[in-house]
XYZ file of C-alpha atoms in Angstrom:
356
model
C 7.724 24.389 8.176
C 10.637 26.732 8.480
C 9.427 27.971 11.274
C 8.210 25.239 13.227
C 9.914 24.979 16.883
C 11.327 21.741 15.613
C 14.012 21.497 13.752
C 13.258 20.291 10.020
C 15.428 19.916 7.250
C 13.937 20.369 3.946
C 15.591 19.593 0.608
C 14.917 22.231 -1.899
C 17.304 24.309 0.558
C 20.152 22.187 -0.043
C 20.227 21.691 -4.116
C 21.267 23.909 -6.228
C 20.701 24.356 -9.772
C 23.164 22.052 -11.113
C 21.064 18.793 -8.969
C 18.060 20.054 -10.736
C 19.281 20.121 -14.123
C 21.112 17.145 -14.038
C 18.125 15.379 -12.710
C 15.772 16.630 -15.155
C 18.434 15.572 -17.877
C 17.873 12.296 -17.197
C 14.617 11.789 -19.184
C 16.664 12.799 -22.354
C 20.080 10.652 -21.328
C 17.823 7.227 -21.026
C 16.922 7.823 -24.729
C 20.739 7.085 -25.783
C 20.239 3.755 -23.311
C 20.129 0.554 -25.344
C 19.838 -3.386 -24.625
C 21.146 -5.371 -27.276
C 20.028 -8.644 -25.589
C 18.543 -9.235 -21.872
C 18.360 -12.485 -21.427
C 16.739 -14.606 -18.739
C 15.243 -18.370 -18.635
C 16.082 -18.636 -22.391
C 13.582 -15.521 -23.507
C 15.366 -12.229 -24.308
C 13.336 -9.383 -22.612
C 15.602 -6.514 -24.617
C 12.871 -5.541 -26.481
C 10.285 -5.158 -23.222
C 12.857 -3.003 -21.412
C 14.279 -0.862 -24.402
C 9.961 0.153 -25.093
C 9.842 0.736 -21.513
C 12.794 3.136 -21.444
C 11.543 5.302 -24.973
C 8.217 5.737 -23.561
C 9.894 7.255 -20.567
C 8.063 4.874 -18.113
C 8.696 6.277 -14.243
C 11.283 9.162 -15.645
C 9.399 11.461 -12.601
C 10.262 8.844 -10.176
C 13.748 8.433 -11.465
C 14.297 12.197 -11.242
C 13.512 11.819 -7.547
C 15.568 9.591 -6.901
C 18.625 11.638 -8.739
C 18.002 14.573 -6.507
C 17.841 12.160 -2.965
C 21.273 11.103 -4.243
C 22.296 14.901 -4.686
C 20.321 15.682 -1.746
C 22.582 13.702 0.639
C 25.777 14.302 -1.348
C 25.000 18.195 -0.765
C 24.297 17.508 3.566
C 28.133 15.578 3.660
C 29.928 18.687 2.261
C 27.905 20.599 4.659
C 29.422 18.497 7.124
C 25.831 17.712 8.735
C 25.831 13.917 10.469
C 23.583 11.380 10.232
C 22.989 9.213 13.276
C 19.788 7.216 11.968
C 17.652 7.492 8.670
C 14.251 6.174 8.385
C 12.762 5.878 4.790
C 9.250 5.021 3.719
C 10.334 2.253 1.669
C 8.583 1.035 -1.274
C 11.780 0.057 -3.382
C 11.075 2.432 -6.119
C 13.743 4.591 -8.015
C 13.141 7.333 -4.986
C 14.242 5.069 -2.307
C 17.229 3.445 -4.552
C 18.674 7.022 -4.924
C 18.529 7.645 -1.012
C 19.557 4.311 0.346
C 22.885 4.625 -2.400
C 23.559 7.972 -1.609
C 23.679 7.371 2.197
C 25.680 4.371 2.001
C 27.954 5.820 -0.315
C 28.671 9.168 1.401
C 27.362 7.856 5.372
C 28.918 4.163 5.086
C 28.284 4.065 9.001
C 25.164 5.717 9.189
C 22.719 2.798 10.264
C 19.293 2.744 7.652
C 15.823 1.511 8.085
C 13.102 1.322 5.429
C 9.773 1.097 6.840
C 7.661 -0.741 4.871
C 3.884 0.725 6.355
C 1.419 -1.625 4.691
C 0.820 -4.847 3.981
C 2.421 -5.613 0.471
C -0.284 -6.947 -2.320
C 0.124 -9.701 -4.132
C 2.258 -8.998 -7.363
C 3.974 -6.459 -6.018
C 7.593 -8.010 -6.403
C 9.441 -4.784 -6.356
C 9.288 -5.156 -2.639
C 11.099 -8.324 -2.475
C 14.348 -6.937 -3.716
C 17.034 -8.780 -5.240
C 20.408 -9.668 -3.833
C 22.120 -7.730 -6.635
C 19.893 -4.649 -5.056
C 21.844 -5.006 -1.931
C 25.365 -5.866 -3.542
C 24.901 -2.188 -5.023
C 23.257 -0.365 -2.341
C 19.957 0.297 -3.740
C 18.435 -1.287 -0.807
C 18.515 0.085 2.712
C 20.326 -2.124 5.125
C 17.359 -3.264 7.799
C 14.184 -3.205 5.989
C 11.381 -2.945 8.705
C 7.559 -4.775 8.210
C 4.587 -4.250 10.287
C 3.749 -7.702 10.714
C 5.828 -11.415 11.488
C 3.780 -13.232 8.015
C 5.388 -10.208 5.892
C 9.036 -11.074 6.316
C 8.722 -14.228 4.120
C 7.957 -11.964 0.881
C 10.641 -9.741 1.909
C 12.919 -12.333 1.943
C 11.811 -14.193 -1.214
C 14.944 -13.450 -3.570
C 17.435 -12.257 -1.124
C 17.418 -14.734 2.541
C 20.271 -12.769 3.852
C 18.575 -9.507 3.735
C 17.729 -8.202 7.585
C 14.214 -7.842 7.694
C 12.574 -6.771 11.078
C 9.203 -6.420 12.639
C 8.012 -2.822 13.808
C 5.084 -1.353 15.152
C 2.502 -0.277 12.385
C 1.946 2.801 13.071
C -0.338 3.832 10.797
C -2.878 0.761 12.039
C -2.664 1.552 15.478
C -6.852 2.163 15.624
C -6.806 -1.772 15.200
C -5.720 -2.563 18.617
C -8.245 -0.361 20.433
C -10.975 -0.170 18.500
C -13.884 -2.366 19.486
C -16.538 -2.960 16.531
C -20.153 -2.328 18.128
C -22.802 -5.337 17.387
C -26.273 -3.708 17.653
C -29.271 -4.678 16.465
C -30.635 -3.033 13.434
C -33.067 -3.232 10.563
C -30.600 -2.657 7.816
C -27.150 -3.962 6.768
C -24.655 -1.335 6.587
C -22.276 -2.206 3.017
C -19.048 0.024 2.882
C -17.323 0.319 -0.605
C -14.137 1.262 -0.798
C -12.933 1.944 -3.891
C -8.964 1.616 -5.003
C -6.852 4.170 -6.250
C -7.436 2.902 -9.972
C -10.421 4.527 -11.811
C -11.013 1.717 -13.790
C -11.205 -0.305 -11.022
C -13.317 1.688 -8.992
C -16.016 2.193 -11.979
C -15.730 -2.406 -12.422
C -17.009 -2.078 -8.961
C -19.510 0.373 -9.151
C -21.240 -1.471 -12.476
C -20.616 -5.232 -10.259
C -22.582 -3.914 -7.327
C -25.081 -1.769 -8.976
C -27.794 -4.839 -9.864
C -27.695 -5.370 -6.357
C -27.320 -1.928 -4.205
C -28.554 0.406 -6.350
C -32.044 -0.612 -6.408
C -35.152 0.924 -4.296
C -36.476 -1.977 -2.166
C -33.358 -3.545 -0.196
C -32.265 -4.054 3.630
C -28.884 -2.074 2.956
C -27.286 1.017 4.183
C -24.987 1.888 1.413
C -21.284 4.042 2.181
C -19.034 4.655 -1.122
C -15.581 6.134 -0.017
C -13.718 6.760 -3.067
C -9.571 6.783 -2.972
C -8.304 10.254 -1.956
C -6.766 10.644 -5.431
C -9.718 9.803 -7.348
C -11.727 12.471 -9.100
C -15.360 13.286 -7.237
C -16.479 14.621 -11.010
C -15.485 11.178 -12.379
C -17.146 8.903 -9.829
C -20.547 11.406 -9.540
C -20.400 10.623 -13.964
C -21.107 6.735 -13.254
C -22.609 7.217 -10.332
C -25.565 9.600 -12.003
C -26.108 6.674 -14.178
C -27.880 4.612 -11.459
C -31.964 6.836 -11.272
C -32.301 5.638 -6.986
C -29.584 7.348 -5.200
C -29.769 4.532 -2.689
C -26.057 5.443 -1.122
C -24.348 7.620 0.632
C -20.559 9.264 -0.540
C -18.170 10.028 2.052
C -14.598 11.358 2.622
C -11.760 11.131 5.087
C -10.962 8.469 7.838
C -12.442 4.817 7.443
C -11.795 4.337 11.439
C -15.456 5.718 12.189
C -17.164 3.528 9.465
C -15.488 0.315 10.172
C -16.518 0.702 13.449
C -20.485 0.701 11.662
C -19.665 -1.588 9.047
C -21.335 -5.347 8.603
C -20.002 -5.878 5.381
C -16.937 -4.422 3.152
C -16.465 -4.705 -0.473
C -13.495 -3.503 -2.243
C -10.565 -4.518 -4.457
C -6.929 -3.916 -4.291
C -7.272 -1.786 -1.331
C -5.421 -2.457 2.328
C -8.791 -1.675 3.750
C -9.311 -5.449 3.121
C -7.218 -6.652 5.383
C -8.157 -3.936 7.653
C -11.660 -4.824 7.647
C -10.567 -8.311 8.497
C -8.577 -7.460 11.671
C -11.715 -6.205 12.856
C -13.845 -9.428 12.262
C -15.641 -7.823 9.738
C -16.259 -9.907 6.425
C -15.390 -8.604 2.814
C -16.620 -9.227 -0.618
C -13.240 -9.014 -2.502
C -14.216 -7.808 -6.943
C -12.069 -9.626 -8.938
C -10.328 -7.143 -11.637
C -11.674 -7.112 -15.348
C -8.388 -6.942 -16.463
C -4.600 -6.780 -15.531
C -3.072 -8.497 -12.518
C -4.851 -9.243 -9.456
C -2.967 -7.441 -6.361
C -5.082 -9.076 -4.410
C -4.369 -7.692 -0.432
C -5.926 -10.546 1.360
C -3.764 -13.095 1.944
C -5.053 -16.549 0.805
C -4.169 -18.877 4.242
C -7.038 -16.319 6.263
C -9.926 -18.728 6.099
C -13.039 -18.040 3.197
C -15.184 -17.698 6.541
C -14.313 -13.757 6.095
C -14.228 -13.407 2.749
C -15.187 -14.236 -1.006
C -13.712 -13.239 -4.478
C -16.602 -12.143 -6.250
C -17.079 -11.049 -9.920
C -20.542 -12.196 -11.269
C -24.077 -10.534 -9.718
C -25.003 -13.889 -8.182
C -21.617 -14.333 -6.681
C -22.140 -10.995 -4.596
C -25.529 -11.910 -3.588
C -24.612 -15.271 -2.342
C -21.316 -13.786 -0.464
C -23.964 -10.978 1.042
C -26.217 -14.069 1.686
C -23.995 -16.078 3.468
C -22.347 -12.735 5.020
C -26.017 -11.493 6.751
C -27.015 -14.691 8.280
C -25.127 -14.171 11.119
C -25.076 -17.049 13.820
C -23.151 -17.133 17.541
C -20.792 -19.796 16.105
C -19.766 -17.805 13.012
C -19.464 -14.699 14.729
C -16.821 -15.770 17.308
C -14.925 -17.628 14.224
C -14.650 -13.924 12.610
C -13.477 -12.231 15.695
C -10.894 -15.098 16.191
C -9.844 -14.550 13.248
C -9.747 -11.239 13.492
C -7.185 -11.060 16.564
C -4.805 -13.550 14.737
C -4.867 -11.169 11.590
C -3.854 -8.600 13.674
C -1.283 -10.200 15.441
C 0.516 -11.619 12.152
C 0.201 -8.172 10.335
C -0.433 -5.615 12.007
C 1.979 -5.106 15.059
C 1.032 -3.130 17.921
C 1.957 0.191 18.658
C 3.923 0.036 22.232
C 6.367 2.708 23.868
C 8.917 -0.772 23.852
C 8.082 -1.910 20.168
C 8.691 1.989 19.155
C 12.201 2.419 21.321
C 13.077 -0.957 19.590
C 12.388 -0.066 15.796
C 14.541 2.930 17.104
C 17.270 1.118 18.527
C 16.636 3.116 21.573
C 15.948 0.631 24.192
């Protein structure tokens, strides 16, 4: 990187050993951190956040965000300015440090967090709070890739600026054209989420139905590109017919193959969807849902699913494709894409710039 022809800063050149160690501290400091009472809606959560703080719950990511703080203090006394920052915003403790560090030490310095995915449901850390803002742990424009996110932005804070920009890493959606051949077998893509547990739930729901030798199915298993092969080949090996196929990289290619997704938790949901391709959505066994499908897009594209028979009928009703239903699913298909994922232009980019 250092010796790319573009100029990069990287951060490890600008702390010092006193940023790391006081970072690092901060796993033992927290200890000494008490609630005597946290009270909200007449329950007192004290004891909730006190066990979350002794088991040392997100300590890495608060360290991160401790050295982003030190990180920007160290570029001021450089005297290095800072016209525009862009942060891939998630609201996590990494993004608090950076957003309060540059409006603390760059008050002028104008901030953007991009938000590059459609948030799930349940994930509330990305509607911040107006407290968030009043301290500067939240950057000053927060930018979505789609007009139906900004409501969940806004859902505790209505004076927080929340903008639409292009979605950059979605951009396949708007020029990618799903082919509709004829052919003897349904192609099934499963993508599995970044949770193992979930990814095994989904594995055991679909194996009574596309793990067995005598079907009309084409079967693709992508796992998530932090999962394990060794794990997912375990409970795979448990199934004798090896009636599927494991790949890795880019879903582009097999989305453009795909009849039918099925998944859980994953974006490529609502990916699948902005294609006009249906998906078989596998309820959780346990925990909370973060389901990414939002619930106004019509059941025509999709079902939640957690029994055998459930799957079969959503495959069922899936296969038996008709002229009518297939123009409802590409109609849908354009207005997903048009509420959530926004297209990538040379005049949407200059604007999420401020360039234009």
């Amino acid at each position: 990187i250092r010796e790319s022809y573009n100029q990069v800063i990287i951060k490890e050149d600008f702390l010092n050993f006193s940023d790391l160690f006081f970072s690092l501290l901060h796993s033992i400091r927290i200890k000494f951190f008490y609630f005597k009472k946290l009270n909200c809606e007449g329950l007192d959560f004290s004891k909730l956040f006190n066990s979350e703080l002794k088991n040392g719950i997100g300590d890495d990511m608060a360290v991160e965000g401790l050295l982003n703080y030190r990180f920007i203090k160290r570029l001021k006394e450089k005297k290095i300015e800072l016209d525009l920052l862009i942060d891939w915003w998630e609201n996590q403790a990494m993004d608090k440090g950076l957003n309060k560090a540059v409006q603390t030490y760059y008050p002028n310095t104008k901030i953007i967090g991009y938000l590059g995915y459609f948030p799930r449901e349940f994930e509330l850390q990305l509607s911040p709070f107006r407290l968030e803002s009043k301290l500067k742990y939240t950057p000053k424009t927060i930018a979505v890739i789609g007009n139906k996110i900004k409501k969940k932005i806004n859902m505790f804070n209505k004076q927080q600026k929340v903008i639409t920009s292009p979605a950059f890493r979605y951009s396949y959606l708007w020029n990618k054209k799903k082919k509709n051949k004829r052919k003897n077998k349904i192609n099934i893509f499963v993508a599995l989420p970044v949770g193992v547990e979930d990814s095994i739930n989904i594995i055991k729901a679909i194996s009574n139905v596309l793990f067995i030798k005598k079907n009309n199915f084409n079967v693709i298993i992508k796992p998530h590109p932090t999962m394990d092969k060794k794990i997912l080949n375990k409970h795979l090996n448990e199934f004798n017919n090896r009636n599927y196929k494991i790949i890795l990289g880019s879903i582009n290619r097999i989305l453009n193959k795909t009849d039918i997704v099925i998944s859980s938790m994953s974006i490529t949901c609502l990916e699948a969807i902005a294609l006009g391709i249906p998906v078989i959505y596998i309820k959780r066994s346990i925990g909370l849902s973060f389901k990414s499908i939002p619930e106004e897009i019509s059941k025509t594209m999709w079902r939640n699913c957690s029994s055998k028979q459930e799957i079969v009928n959503a495959i069922d009703f899936f296969t038996k494709k008709t002229l009518y239903k297939s123009k409802i699913q590409r109609n849908i298909g354009k207005k997903v894409r048009k509420n959530y994922f926004e297209p990538v232009t040379k005049k949407n980019v200059l604007n999420f710039l401020n360039l234009d």
